[in-house]
Short mmCIF file of C-alpha atoms in Angstrom, two decimals:
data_model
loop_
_atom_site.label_atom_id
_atom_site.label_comp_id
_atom_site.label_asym_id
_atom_site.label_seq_id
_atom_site.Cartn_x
_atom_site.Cartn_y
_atom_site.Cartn_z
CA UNK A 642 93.36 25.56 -6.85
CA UNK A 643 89.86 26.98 -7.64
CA UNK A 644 89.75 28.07 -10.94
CA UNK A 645 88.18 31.13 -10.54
CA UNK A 646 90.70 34.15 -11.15
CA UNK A 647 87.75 36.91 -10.90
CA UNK A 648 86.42 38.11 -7.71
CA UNK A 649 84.58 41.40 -8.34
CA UNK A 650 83.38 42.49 -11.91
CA UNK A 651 83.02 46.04 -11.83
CA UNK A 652 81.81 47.54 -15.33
CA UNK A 653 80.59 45.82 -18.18
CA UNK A 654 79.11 46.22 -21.75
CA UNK A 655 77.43 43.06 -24.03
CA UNK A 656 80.05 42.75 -26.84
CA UNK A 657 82.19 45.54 -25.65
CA UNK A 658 84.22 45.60 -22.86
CA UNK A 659 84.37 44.33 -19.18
CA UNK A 660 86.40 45.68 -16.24
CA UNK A 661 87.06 43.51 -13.09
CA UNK A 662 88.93 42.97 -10.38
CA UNK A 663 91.59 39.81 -9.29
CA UNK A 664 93.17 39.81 -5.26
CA UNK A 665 95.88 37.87 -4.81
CA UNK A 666 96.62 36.49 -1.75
CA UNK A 667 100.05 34.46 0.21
CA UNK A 668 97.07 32.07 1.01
CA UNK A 669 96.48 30.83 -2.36
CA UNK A 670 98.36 27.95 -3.57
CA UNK A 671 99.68 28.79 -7.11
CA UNK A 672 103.02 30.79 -5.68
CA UNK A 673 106.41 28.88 -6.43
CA UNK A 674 107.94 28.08 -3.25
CA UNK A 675 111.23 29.47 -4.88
CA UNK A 676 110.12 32.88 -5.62
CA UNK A 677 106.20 34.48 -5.12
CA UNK A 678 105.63 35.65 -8.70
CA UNK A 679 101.74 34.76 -10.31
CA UNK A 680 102.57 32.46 -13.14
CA UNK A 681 102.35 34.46 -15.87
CA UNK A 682 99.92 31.82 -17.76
CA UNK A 683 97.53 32.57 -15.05
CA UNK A 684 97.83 36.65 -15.36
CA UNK A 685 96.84 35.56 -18.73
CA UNK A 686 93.89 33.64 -17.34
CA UNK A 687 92.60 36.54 -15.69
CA UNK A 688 91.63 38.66 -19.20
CA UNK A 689 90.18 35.42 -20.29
CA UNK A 690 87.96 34.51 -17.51
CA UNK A 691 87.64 38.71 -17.86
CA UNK A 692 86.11 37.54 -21.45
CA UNK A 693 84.21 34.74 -20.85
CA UNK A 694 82.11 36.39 -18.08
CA UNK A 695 81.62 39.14 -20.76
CA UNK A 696 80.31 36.40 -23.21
CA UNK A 697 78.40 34.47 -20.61
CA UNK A 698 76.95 37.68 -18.97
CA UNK A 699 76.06 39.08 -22.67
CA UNK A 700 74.49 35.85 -23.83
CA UNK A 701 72.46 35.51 -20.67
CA UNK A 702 74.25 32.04 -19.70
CA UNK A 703 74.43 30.38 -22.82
CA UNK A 704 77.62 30.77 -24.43
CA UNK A 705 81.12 30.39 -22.55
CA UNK A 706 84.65 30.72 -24.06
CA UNK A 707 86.77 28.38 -24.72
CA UNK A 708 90.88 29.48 -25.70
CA UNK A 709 91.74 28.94 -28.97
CA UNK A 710 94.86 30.58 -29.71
CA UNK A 711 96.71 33.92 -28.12
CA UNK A 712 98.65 36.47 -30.61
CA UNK A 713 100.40 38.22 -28.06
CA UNK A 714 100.73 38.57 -24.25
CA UNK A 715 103.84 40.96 -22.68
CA UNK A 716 104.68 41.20 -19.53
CA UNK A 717 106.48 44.36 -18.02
CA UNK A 718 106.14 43.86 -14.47
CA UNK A 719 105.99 40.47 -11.75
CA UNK A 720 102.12 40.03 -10.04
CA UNK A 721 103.69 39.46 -6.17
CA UNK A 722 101.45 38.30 -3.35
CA UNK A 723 98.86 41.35 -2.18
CA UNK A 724 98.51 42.44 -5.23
CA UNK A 725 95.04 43.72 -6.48
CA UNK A 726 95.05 43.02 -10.36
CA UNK A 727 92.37 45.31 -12.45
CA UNK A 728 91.83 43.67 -15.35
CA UNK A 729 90.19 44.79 -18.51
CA UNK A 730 88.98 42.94 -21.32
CA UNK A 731 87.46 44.42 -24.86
CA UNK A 732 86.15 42.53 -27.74
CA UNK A 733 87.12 43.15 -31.02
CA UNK A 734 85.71 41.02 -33.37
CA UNK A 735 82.83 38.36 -32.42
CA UNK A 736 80.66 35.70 -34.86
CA UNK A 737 78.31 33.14 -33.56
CA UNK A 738 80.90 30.74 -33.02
CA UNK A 739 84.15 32.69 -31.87
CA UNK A 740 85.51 36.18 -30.42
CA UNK A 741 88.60 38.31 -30.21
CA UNK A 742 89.67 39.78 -27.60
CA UNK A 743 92.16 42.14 -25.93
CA UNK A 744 92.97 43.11 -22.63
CA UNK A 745 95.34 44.69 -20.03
CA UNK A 746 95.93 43.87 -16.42
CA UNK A 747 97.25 46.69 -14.11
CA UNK A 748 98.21 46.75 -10.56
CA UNK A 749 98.17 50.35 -8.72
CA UNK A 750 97.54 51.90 -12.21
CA UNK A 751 100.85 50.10 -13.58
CA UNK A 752 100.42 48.01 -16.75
CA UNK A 753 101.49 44.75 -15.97
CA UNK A 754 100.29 42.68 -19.07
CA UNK A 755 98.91 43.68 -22.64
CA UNK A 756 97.63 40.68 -23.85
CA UNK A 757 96.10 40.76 -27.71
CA UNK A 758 94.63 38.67 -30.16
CA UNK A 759 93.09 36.14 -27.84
CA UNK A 760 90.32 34.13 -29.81
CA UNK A 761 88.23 31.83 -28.31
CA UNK A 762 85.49 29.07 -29.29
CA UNK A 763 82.00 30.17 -28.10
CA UNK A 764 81.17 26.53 -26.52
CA UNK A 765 77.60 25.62 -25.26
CA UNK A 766 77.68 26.88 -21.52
CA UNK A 767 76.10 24.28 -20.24
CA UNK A 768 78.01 21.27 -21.26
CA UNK A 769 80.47 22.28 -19.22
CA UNK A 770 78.64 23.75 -16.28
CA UNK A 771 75.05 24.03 -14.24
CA UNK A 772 73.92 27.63 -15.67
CA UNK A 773 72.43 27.88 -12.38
CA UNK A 774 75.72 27.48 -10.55
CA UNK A 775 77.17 30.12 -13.29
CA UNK A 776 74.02 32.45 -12.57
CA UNK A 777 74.59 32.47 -8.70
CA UNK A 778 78.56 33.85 -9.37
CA UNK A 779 77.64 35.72 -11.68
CA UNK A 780 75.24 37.68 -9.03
CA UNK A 781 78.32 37.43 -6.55
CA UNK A 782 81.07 38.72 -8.75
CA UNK A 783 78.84 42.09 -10.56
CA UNK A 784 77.24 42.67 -6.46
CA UNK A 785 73.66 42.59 -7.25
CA UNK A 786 70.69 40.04 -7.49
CA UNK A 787 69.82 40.74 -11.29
CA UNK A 788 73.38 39.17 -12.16
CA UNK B 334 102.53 23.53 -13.48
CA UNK B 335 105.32 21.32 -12.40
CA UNK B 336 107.62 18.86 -14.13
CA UNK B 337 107.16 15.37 -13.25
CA UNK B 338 110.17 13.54 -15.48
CA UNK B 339 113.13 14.78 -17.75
CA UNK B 340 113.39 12.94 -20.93
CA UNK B 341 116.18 14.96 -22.37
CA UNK B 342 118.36 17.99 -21.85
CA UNK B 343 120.82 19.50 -23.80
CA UNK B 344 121.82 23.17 -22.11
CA UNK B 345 121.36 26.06 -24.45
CA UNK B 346 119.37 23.97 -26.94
CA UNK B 347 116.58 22.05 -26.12
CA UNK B 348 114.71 20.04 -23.29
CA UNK B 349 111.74 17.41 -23.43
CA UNK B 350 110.09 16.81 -20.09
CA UNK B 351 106.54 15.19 -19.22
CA UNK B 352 103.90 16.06 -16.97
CA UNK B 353 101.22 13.60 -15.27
CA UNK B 354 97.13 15.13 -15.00
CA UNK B 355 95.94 12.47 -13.07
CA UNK B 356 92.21 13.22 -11.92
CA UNK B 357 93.10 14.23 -8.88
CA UNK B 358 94.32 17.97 -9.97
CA UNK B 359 91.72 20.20 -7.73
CA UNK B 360 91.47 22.16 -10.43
CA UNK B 361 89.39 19.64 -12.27
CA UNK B 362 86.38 20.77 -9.59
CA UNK B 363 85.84 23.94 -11.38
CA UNK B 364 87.42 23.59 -14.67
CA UNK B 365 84.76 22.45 -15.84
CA UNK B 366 82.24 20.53 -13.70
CA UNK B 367 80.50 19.04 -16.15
CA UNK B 368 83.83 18.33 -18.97
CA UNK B 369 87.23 18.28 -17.08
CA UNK B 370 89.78 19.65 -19.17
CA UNK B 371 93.23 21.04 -18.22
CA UNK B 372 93.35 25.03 -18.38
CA UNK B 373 95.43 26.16 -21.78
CA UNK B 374 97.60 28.93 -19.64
CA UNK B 375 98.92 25.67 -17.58
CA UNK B 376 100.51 24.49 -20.51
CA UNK B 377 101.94 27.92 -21.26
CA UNK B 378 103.36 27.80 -18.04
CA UNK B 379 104.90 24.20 -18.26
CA UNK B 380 105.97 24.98 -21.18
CA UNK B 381 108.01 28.22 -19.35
CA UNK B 382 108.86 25.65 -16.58
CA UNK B 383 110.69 23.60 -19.33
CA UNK B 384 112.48 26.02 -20.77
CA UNK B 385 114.46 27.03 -17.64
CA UNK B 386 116.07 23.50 -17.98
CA UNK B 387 116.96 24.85 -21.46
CA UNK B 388 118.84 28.20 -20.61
CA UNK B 389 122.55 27.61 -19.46
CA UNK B 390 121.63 30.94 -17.27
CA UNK B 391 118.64 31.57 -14.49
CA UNK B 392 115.96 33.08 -16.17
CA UNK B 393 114.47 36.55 -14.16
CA UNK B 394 110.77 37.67 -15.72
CA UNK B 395 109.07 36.25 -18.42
CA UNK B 396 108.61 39.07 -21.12
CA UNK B 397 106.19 38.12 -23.46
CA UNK B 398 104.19 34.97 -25.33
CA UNK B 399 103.80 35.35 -29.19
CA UNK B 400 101.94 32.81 -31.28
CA UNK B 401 100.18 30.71 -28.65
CA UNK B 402 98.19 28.07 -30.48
CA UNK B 403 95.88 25.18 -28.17
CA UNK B 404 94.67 22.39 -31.05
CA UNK B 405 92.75 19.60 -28.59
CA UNK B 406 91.98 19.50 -25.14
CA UNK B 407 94.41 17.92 -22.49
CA UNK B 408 92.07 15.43 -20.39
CA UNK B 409 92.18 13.60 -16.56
CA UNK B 410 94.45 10.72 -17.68
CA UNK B 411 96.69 12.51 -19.81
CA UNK B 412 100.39 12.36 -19.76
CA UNK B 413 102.11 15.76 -21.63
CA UNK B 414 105.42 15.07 -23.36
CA UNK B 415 106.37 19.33 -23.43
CA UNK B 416 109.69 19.89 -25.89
CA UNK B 417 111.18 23.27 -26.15
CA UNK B 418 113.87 24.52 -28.10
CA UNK B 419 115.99 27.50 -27.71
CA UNK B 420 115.65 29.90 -30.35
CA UNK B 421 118.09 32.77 -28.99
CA UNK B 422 120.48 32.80 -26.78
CA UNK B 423 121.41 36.64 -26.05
CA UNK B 424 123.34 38.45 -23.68
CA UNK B 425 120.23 39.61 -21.06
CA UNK B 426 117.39 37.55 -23.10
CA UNK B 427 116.46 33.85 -23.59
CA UNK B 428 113.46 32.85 -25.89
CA UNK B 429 112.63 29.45 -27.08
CA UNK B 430 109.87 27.63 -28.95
CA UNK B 431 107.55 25.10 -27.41
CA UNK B 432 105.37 22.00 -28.25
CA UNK B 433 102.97 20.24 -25.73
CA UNK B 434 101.77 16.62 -26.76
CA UNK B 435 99.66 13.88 -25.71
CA UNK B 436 100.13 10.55 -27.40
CA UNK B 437 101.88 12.14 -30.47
CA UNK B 438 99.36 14.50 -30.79
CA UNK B 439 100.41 18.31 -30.49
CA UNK B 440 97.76 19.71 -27.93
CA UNK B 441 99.32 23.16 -28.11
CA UNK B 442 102.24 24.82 -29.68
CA UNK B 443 103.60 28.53 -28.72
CA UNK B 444 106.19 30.21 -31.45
CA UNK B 445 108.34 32.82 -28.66
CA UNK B 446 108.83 32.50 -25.46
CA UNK B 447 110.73 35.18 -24.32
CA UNK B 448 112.45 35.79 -21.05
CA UNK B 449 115.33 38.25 -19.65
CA UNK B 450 118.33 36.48 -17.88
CA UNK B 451 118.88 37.01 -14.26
CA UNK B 452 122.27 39.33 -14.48
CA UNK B 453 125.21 37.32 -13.24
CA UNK B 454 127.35 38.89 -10.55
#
């Protein structure tokens, strides 16, 4: 699969918050055959890549997140295919070389996943991928050319 | 994430099973271009895979992930020896503790998995 679980990015303050949006689809390939429910590490996934486009759009490209280590993540209801997942991610602690975060993922206003606690490494962005290529999704994803 | 070989299972307490990341994994494209490393939450979810060989029942949802901890990156080339180990065994809830390593090396280590049982008609 492409690793890319964020495919609109709706809101978004530097060091604050982010809200974005996930589809899910029967055409992506990450559905056990023996029953379509979203692995719950990749709800997960969501708030982080949530996060790190909050870091990387915050730090204008430089810094990306890397997972460290996850307090908590509960689960209260299964992702199914079709499901639009609104995802929310706040941070609530951040140095020059790590940040806390928290998040939620809904679907149709239903909480789905409280995640808390998640800290991540603040790598160098570009050790790991072409800014450039970073910059151009970044303009897709928030809908404008600024990015 | 799926199970390549069972070492070990004994139902209702533990399981060991490993999992191949050859370089093939299309996930390597974009994760990352430039450093391929295996995404953290696919452990978490190997690690869930592993402990339904654990639980003498079917597990339903997966209710929550406490102490989640990732020490060193999982690389192309790596094989992942994932041991889990049931912590309780309840009437309508399973949970279990899990270690991921590579060469004797713990890569990541989560402290409660917990899942409800699929009721039994």
């Amino acid at each position: 699969m492409r690793f890319h679980l964020i495919d609109r990015i709706e809101e978004w303050e530097p060091e604050k918050f982010i809200v974005a949006h996930k589809l899910t689809s029967r055409a992506e390939d990450y559905w056990p055959a023996e029953k379509p429910v979203m692995p719950p590490g990749l709800v997960l996934e969501t708030v982080c890549q949530a996060a790190t486009w909050l870091l990387m759009l915050g730090s204008d490209f430089r810094k990306r997140a890397a997972l460290l280590s996850v307090d908590a993540a509960v689960y209260t209801a299964d992702v199914v295919p079709g499901d639009v997942l609104d995802v929310e991610a706040s941070i609530t602690s951040i140095t020059g070389e790590a940040a806390v975060i928290d998040g939620t993922v809904l679907v149709g206003g239903a909480t789905v996943l409280t995640a808390s606690g998640i800290m991540c490494a603040l790598l160098d962005a570009g050790t790991l991928e072409d800014p450039e290529e970073t910059r151009r999704m970044a303009r897709e994803l928030c809908g404008t050319e600024e990015g | 994430m799926i199970i390549d070989r069972i070492v070990d299972v004994e139902s209702g307490e533990y399981a060991v099973a490993l999992v191949n990341v050859p370089n093939t994994l299309a996930v390597f494209d974009t994760h990352f271009p430039r450093f391929p490393v295996l995404p953290g939450v696919l452990l978490l979810d190997g690690m869930g895979a592993v402990a339904r060989l654990v639980a003498r029942q079917p597990l339903r949802r997966q209710q929550s992930i406490h102490g989640a901890r990732f020490r060193h990156y999982v690389r192309p080339g790596d094989q992942i020896r994932i041991t889990v180990h049931a912590t309780e065994v309840a009437a309508d809830a399973f949970a279990c503790r899990a270690v991921a390593e590579v060469t004797g090396r713990k890569v990541a280590t989560v402290r409660r998995l917990r899942f409800e049982l699929e009721e039994l008609r």
